[in-house]
Backbone as CSV, one residue per row, in Angstrom:
resi,resn,N_x,N_y,N_z,CA_x,CA_y,CA_z,C_x,C_y,C_z
1,MET,-14.057,124.383,153.149,-14.712,123.483,152.178,-13.831,122.270,151.937
2,PRO,-14.038,121.184,152.720,-13.123,120.078,152.564,-13.157,119.293,151.300
3,GLY,-14.223,119.311,150.463,-14.301,118.626,149.150,-13.394,119.324,148.198
4,ALA,-13.328,120.643,148.143,-12.437,121.369,147.258,-10.948,121.096,147.563
5,ARG,-10.728,121.049,148.844,-9.284,120.783,149.286,-8.791,119.415,148.926
6,ASP,-9.738,118.394,148.975,-9.435,116.987,148.618,-9.225,117.003,147.054
7,ARG,-10.083,117.651,146.314,-9.965,117.626,144.824,-8.627,118.276,144.520
8,GLY,-8.197,119.305,145.191,-6.903,120.038,144.882,-5.812,119.070,145.134
9,LYS,-5.822,118.323,146.250,-4.726,117.371,146.539,-4.748,116.277,145.472
10,ALA,-5.947,115.807,145.067,-5.931,114.696,144.092,-5.350,115.294,142.677
11,LEU,-5.715,116.451,142.396,-5.215,117.081,141.177,-3.730,117.131,141.239
12,ALA,-3.167,117.643,142.449,-1.755,117.813,142.544,-1.040,116.460,142.482
13,ARG,-1.564,115.412,143.030,-1.035,114.058,142.913,-1.045,113.577,141.491
14,TRP,-2.104,113.801,140.779,-2.273,113.429,139.354,-1.299,114.172,138.535
15,LEU,-0.989,115.463,138.758,-0.061,116.240,138.014,1.310,115.748,138.335
16,GLY,1.573,115.436,139.589,2.899,114.939,140.049,3.249,113.590,139.344
17,THR,2.291,112.723,139.253,2.530,111.394,138.648,2.741,111.639,137.241
18,GLY,1.924,112.488,136.568,2.083,112.724,135.134,3.487,113.206,134.744
19,LEU,3.923,114.250,135.616,5.268,114.811,135.381,6.333,113.805,135.589
20,LEU,6.167,112.994,136.599,7.103,111.827,136.823,7.208,110.998,135.645
21,GLY,5.974,110.625,135.064,5.891,109.645,133.923,6.606,110.289,132.706
22,LEU,6.364,111.607,132.562,7.134,112.318,131.448,8.579,112.321,131.589
23,PHE,9.045,112.476,132.788,10.445,112.401,133.089,11.079,110.992,132.893
24,LEU,10.377,109.994,133.284,10.768,108.589,133.101,10.613,108.058,131.653
25,LEU,9.746,108.606,130.953,9.477,108.150,129.548,10.735,107.994,128.715
26,PRO,11.630,109.097,128.641,12.821,108.923,127.869,13.748,107.742,128.328
27,LEU,13.712,107.416,129.583,14.491,106.395,130.098,14.019,104.970,129.654
28,SER,12.733,104.914,129.546,12.056,103.616,129.008,12.300,103.465,127.502
29,LEU,12.554,104.519,126.810,12.695,104.411,125.327,14.136,104.393,125.010
30,SER,15.037,104.253,125.930,16.407,104.361,125.713,17.056,103.223,124.928
31,LEU,18.214,103.617,124.372,19.000,102.785,123.592,19.659,101.661,124.456
32,GLU,19.635,100.447,123.929,20.261,99.372,124.607,21.316,98.713,123.686
33,VAL,22.384,98.236,124.292,23.519,97.595,123.554,23.773,96.358,124.304
34,SER,24.013,95.224,123.445,24.428,93.919,124.172,25.446,93.206,123.439
35,VAL,26.297,92.526,124.140,27.317,91.563,123.566,27.017,90.141,123.887
36,GLY,25.832,89.900,124.281,25.294,88.539,124.606,25.591,88.238,126.054
37,LYS,25.347,86.946,126.390,25.362,86.528,127.742,26.789,86.288,128.297
38,ALA,27.718,85.888,127.425,29.088,85.541,127.853,29.889,86.829,128.088
39,THR,30.382,87.017,129.246,31.264,88.163,129.545,32.636,87.923,129.130
40,THR,33.113,86.705,129.037,34.424,86.262,128.655,34.274,85.342,127.551
41,ILE,35.123,85.452,126.474,35.191,84.549,125.328,36.620,84.038,125.274
42,TYR,36.736,82.713,125.034,38.080,82.182,124.910,38.247,81.724,123.448
43,ALA,39.338,82.034,122.937,39.703,81.636,121.574,41.082,81.198,121.478
44,VAL,41.373,80.304,120.403,42.757,79.697,120.269,43.602,80.678,119.450
45,ASN,44.834,80.750,119.803,45.828,81.588,119.089,45.851,81.108,117.573
46,GLY,45.817,82.079,116.638,45.842,81.812,115.253,44.438,81.633,114.591
47,THR,43.406,81.498,115.338,42.092,81.267,114.774,41.393,82.648,114.719
48,GLU,40.085,82.545,114.347,39.303,83.835,114.268,38.200,83.746,115.360
49,ILE,37.662,84.888,115.732,36.559,84.908,116.661,35.553,85.928,116.330
50,LEU,34.262,85.665,116.509,33.162,86.593,116.367,33.008,87.306,117.686
51,LEU,33.022,88.678,117.722,32.768,89.442,118.873,31.355,90.073,118.542
52,PRO,30.375,89.616,119.326,28.970,89.936,118.964,28.617,91.306,119.572
53,CYS,27.777,92.001,118.886,27.150,93.201,119.398,25.767,93.516,118.680
54,THR,24.795,93.759,119.393,23.598,94.119,118.912,23.027,95.385,119.583
55,PHE,22.096,96.157,119.031,21.564,97.318,119.708,20.053,97.324,119.418
56,SER,19.397,98.085,120.283,17.908,98.247,120.044,17.546,99.676,120.471
57,SER,16.546,100.234,119.867,16.020,101.507,120.268,14.462,101.508,120.009
58,CYS,13.729,101.851,121.002,12.359,101.783,120.920,11.703,102.870,120.004
59,ILE,12.459,103.980,119.741,12.011,104.997,118.895,12.676,105.058,117.506
60,GLY,13.476,104.127,117.281,14.127,104.024,115.955,15.512,104.804,116.041
61,PHE,16.090,104.870,114.897,17.366,105.633,114.756,17.546,106.143,113.363
62,HIS,18.445,107.151,113.318,18.768,107.788,112.023,20.144,108.250,112.149
63,ASP,21.079,107.975,111.234,22.489,108.353,111.309,23.085,107.901,112.646
64,LEU,22.794,106.683,113.065,23.401,106.097,114.273,24.810,105.845,114.037
65,SER,25.609,106.219,115.122,27.087,105.907,114.933,27.498,104.818,115.946
66,PHE,28.464,104.015,115.510,28.959,102.967,116.379,30.424,102.910,116.166
67,TRP,31.092,102.262,117.180,32.600,102.103,117.207,32.949,100.997,118.111
68,TRP,33.954,100.343,117.861,34.585,99.328,118.662,35.904,99.792,119.145
69,THR,36.206,99.560,120.471,37.502,99.888,121.032,38.098,98.666,121.695
70,TYR,39.403,98.623,121.809,40.210,97.619,122.441,40.965,98.324,123.628
71,ASN,40.947,97.593,124.776,41.659,98.046,125.939,42.250,96.930,126.658
72,SER,43.618,97.002,126.863,44.265,96.029,127.678,44.996,96.823,128.763
73,THR,45.891,96.174,129.523,46.588,96.933,130.601,47.442,98.029,130.097
74,ASP,48.020,97.933,128.950,48.878,98.927,128.427,48.532,99.620,127.061
75,THR,47.362,99.176,126.562,46.935,99.734,125.216,45.521,100.101,125.173
76,PHE,45.210,101.170,124.605,43.806,101.535,124.252,43.824,102.014,122.800
77,LYS,42.952,101.432,121.956,42.825,101.845,120.612,41.437,101.735,120.048
78,MET,41.135,102.557,119.074,39.909,102.583,118.354,40.173,101.535,117.158
79,LEU,39.285,100.527,117.177,39.365,99.482,116.144,38.746,99.686,114.830
80,LEU,37.482,100.271,115.009,36.621,100.430,113.886,35.566,101.363,114.278
81,ASN,35.060,102.235,113.264,33.913,103.017,113.589,33.053,103.105,112.268
82,GLY,31.769,103.348,112.424,30.909,103.408,111.288,29.538,104.020,111.633
83,THR,28.660,103.977,110.643,27.363,104.539,110.900,26.289,103.661,110.240
84,VAL,25.084,103.775,110.734,23.823,103.145,110.162,22.950,104.274,109.825
85,LYS,22.566,104.433,108.476,21.812,105.551,108.168,20.406,105.534,108.633
86,ASN,19.765,104.298,108.544,18.405,104.119,109.111,18.081,102.608,109.246
87,GLU,16.779,102.334,109.491,16.448,100.988,109.777,16.403,100.143,108.496
88,LYS,16.570,100.696,107.338,16.630,99.971,106.046,18.032,99.771,105.489
89,SER,19.019,100.393,106.062,20.346,100.256,105.401,21.323,99.623,106.406
90,ASP,22.222,98.741,105.834,23.212,98.106,106.617,24.309,98.891,107.152
91,PRO,24.978,98.575,108.159,26.112,99.424,108.762,27.233,99.595,107.668
92,LYS,27.765,100.723,107.705,28.845,101.154,106.868,29.982,101.534,107.672
93,VAL,31.202,101.003,107.262,32.455,101.288,108.013,33.047,102.569,107.489
94,LYS,33.363,103.475,108.358,34.106,104.692,108.005,35.543,104.597,108.215
95,LEU,35.938,103.906,109.291,37.382,103.854,109.634,37.672,102.508,110.235
96,LYS,38.723,101.909,109.792,39.063,100.552,110.322,40.669,100.696,110.542
97,ASN,41.145,100.337,111.844,42.479,100.442,112.177,43.279,99.093,112.124
98,ASP,42.618,97.988,111.733,43.217,96.765,111.789,42.591,95.945,110.610
99,ASP,43.454,95.513,109.764,43.028,94.723,108.539,42.477,93.366,108.957
100,ARG,42.759,92.905,110.103,42.306,91.585,110.565,40.762,91.672,111.028
101,ILE,40.218,92.889,111.091,38.860,93.044,111.546,37.830,93.178,110.367
102,THR,36.689,92.495,110.435,35.606,92.552,109.458,34.391,92.774,110.114
103,LEU,33.625,93.805,109.629,32.323,94.076,110.212,31.341,92.965,109.546
104,VAL,30.627,92.272,110.362,29.713,91.220,109.810,28.190,91.598,110.222
105,GLY,28.039,92.826,110.542,26.658,93.190,111.004,25.712,93.407,109.923
106,SER,24.412,93.357,110.296,23.276,93.494,109.415,22.146,94.136,110.116
107,ILE,21.331,94.928,109.426,20.096,95.423,110.074,18.889,94.707,109.584
108,LYS,19.135,93.885,108.588,18.039,92.989,108.080,17.345,92.267,109.095
109,GLU,16.031,92.144,108.945,15.119,91.485,109.828,15.301,91.953,111.287
110,LYS,15.492,93.305,111.337,15.517,94.034,112.697,16.556,93.439,113.672
111,MET,17.610,92.768,113.083,18.649,92.216,113.975,19.561,93.261,114.531
112,ASN,19.710,94.389,113.881,20.547,95.464,114.516,21.926,94.993,115.001
113,ASN,22.572,94.229,114.084,23.766,93.519,114.439,25.044,94.294,113.924
114,ILE,25.907,94.755,114.778,27.116,95.363,114.422,28.306,94.609,114.968
115,SER,28.255,93.287,114.874,29.314,92.396,115.294,30.551,92.533,114.456
116,ILE,31.719,92.100,115.007,32.951,92.131,114.180,33.558,90.661,114.328
117,VAL,34.376,90.295,113.339,35.186,89.171,113.355,36.647,89.618,113.339
118,LEU,37.414,89.040,114.275,38.797,89.294,114.383,39.589,88.064,114.004
119,LYS,40.367,88.130,112.951,41.110,86.983,112.311,42.530,86.907,112.782
120,TYR,43.075,85.680,112.596,44.596,85.471,112.961,44.876,85.983,114.336
121,LEU,44.115,85.448,115.329,44.274,85.916,116.671,45.754,85.696,117.198
122,GLU,46.172,86.633,117.990,47.500,86.669,118.672,47.290,86.813,120.108
123,PHE,48.243,86.380,120.879,48.106,86.530,122.389,47.967,87.919,122.800
124,SER,48.517,88.896,122.108,48.357,90.285,122.460,46.967,90.814,122.197
125,ASP,46.083,90.026,121.555,44.781,90.485,121.378,43.876,90.241,122.638
126,THR,44.448,89.576,123.650,43.629,89.506,124.867,43.441,90.827,125.517
127,GLY,42.166,91.078,125.914,41.699,92.327,126.447,40.299,92.581,126.350
128,LYS,39.915,93.782,126.723,38.467,94.134,126.649,38.129,94.712,125.297
129,TYR,37.002,94.243,124.696,36.509,94.819,123.465,35.108,95.431,123.792
130,THR,35.033,96.729,123.516,33.754,97.462,123.896,33.128,97.955,122.605
131,CYS,31.875,97.654,122.550,31.019,98.105,121.393,30.252,99.322,121.870
132,HIS,30.426,100.476,121.160,29.739,101.713,121.572,28.718,102.088,120.479
133,VAL,27.595,102.584,120.977,26.561,103.067,120.027,26.031,104.377,120.470
134,LYS,25.789,105.301,119.421,25.295,106.631,119.797,24.055,106.919,118.813
135,ASN,22.995,107.223,119.383,21.769,107.515,118.617,21.335,108.973,118.633
136,PRO,21.494,109.710,117.578,21.117,111.117,117.527,19.546,111.373,117.812
137,ARG,18.720,110.399,117.404,17.324,110.513,117.656,16.979,110.450,119.123
138,GLU,17.851,110.112,119.948,17.644,110.018,121.388,18.517,111.059,122.110
139,ASN,18.537,112.211,121.525,19.350,113.317,122.066,20.844,112.833,122.242
140,GLY,21.374,112.169,121.343,22.761,111.755,121.337,23.099,110.704,122.410
141,LEU,22.012,110.010,122.889,22.292,109.063,123.937,23.347,108.047,123.527
142,GLN,24.280,107.660,124.324,25.272,106.700,124.009,25.320,105.567,124.980
143,GLN,25.436,104.396,124.550,25.520,103.117,125.417,26.621,102.332,124.867
144,ASN,27.090,101.421,125.799,28.112,100.509,125.292,27.977,99.160,126.057
145,ALA,28.641,98.137,125.549,28.768,96.804,126.208,30.015,96.268,125.911
146,THR,30.649,95.621,126.923,32.010,95.086,126.861,32.084,93.550,126.982
147,VAL,32.970,92.950,126.182,33.294,91.562,126.262,34.809,91.389,126.422
148,PHE,35.155,90.399,127.299,36.628,90.115,127.500,36.987,89.031,126.614
149,LEU,38.098,89.190,125.832,38.639,88.057,124.975,39.872,87.554,125.684
150,GLN,39.995,86.333,125.783,41.184,85.615,126.291,41.663,84.723,125.237
151,VAL,42.876,84.984,124.765,43.472,84.149,123.655,44.314,83.113,124.320
152,VAL,44.197,81.900,124.025,44.877,80.776,124.721,45.520,79.891,123.737
153,ASP,46.416,78.989,124.168,47.120,77.990,123.346,46.085,76.990,122.743
154,LYS,45.266,76.373,123.617,44.291,75.524,123.345,43.130,75.571,124.284
155,LEU,41.975,75.222,123.792,40.784,75.284,124.666,40.811,74.048,125.564
156,GLU,40.612,74.264,126.815,40.601,73.105,127.710,39.247,72.450,127.723
157,GLU,39.298,71.136,127.704,38.040,70.400,127.792,37.677,70.301,129.237
158,VAL,36.371,70.620,129.533,35.918,70.524,130.865,35.524,69.072,131.217
159,ASP,36.102,68.545,132.263,35.805,67.188,132.673,34.624,67.234,133.563
160,ASN,33.431,66.722,133.099,32.157,66.714,133.847,32.052,65.443,134.638
161,THR,33.031,64.529,134.803,32.808,63.277,135.313,32.419,63.417,136.851
162,VAL,33.061,64.271,137.576,32.695,64.408,139.048,31.376,65.086,139.121
163,THR,31.023,65.929,138.356,29.651,66.611,138.357,28.555,65.548,138.003
164,LEU,28.877,64.692,137.025,27.861,63.656,136.738,27.769,62.614,137.881
165,ILE,28.812,62.243,138.521,28.756,61.388,139.684,28.013,61.992,140.761
166,ILE,28.209,63.235,141.024,27.452,63.887,142.183,26.015,64.001,141.874
167,LEU,25.637,64.318,140.557,24.226,64.403,140.220,23.627,62.977,140.262
168,ALA,24.258,61.983,139.845,23.813,60.613,139.955,23.493,60.166,141.386
169,VAL,24.440,60.476,142.273,24.266,60.116,143.695,23.083,60.908,144.347
170,VAL,23.068,62.209,144.061,21.963,62.971,144.640,20.605,62.488,144.016
171,GLY,20.542,62.254,142.705,19.362,61.773,142.080,18.955,60.455,142.635
172,GLY,19.969,59.531,142.881,19.592,58.227,143.440,19.181,58.335,144.848
173,VAL,19.639,59.220,145.672,19.162,59.449,147.101,17.765,59.964,147.053
174,ILE,17.470,60.953,146.222,16.138,61.470,146.172,15.144,60.446,145.612
175,GLY,15.559,59.607,144.691,14.656,58.529,144.161,14.429,57.565,145.256
176,LEU,15.464,57.235,145.997,15.318,56.258,147.130,14.344,56.775,148.194
177,LEU,14.408,58.083,148.492,13.542,58.652,149.528,12.030,58.595,149.050
178,ILE,11.831,58.910,147.741,10.622,58.956,147.243,10.048,57.457,147.248
179,LEU,10.917,56.512,146.957,10.425,55.084,146.974,10.050,54.645,148.437
180,ILE,10.830,55.093,149.406,10.581,54.782,150.817,9.189,55.362,151.193
181,LEU,9.010,56.654,150.790,7.743,57.294,151.185,6.494,56.580,150.478
182,LEU,6.708,56.164,149.294,5.627,55.466,148.572,5.331,54.081,149.264
183,ILE,6.399,53.341,149.625,6.195,52.122,150.352,5.562,52.288,151.662
184,LYS,5.994,53.403,152.400,5.412,53.679,153.711,3.851,53.930,153.516
185,LYS,3.581,54.766,152.466,2.143,55.057,152.217,1.352,53.853,151.820
186,LEU,1.927,52.932,151.072,1.225,51.659,150.674,0.964,50.757,151.883
187,VAL,2.051,50.588,152.737,1.921,49.804,153.943,0.856,50.418,154.904
188,THR,0.780,51.767,155.051,-0.160,52.364,155.947,-1.531,52.139,155.307
189,PHE,-1.699,52.159,154.079,-3.026,51.951,153.323,-3.494,50.582,153.540
190,ILE,-2.570,49.694,153.412,-2.939,48.132,153.561,-3.278,47.915,154.979
191,LEU,-2.585,48.386,155.934,-2.931,48.249,157.375,-4.247,48.816,157.735
192,LYS,-4.487,49.943,157.272,-5.729,50.604,157.454,-6.921,49.784,156.895
193,LYS,-6.785,49.350,155.745,-7.845,48.448,155.080,-8.045,47.159,155.881
194,THR,-6.965,46.552,156.383,-6.897,45.335,157.104,-7.697,45.557,158.421
195,GLN,-7.478,46.672,159.096,-8.150,46.942,160.355,-9.583,47.263,160.152
196,GLU,-9.978,47.838,158.974,-11.423,48.140,158.765,-12.153,46.857,158.526
197,LYS,-11.588,45.836,157.968,-12.300,44.549,157.741,-12.421,43.743,159.000
198,LYS,-11.620,43.940,160.033,-11.752,43.252,161.237,-12.884,43.941,162.106
């Protein structure tokens, strides 16, 4: 009976797709952590810098834990750790290993911000800063994001003169080509109309 066999295959495909969807659902609801678009931040020695970190979770969070770590070629240390009770409470610091660090995060307006400010920068602060987040509501799923801080004597001004000259030349050449094409089109149109009159 071919109809029953086809229905059986269709049912098997439907069940397979459903099971695959159930398997992938937790991945689509997963926790995300971001330190913004810049992978490297430059800051001047002696100043302060904001190290950004935000998180999001599609299913919400309860007793979420977060921590910041510092890693350089010869040092690894925990800088700060804390918790966020729920979507209505701001982050609370449980442990801070450096008095120069201040948590500036806020959960208000669903920002889910757990950024820190590092004051009185020193050259030894150069290194990787990683923001870690763990959400118990997602079976303890943990994610992190890293930004590299480079402490410098002074910020170098980028000289865009060459870039501007190149853009001006390229723009001028493109403009000239468009003008030549328009003149060619106009001359062709005039010649065509002149020939029609004769």
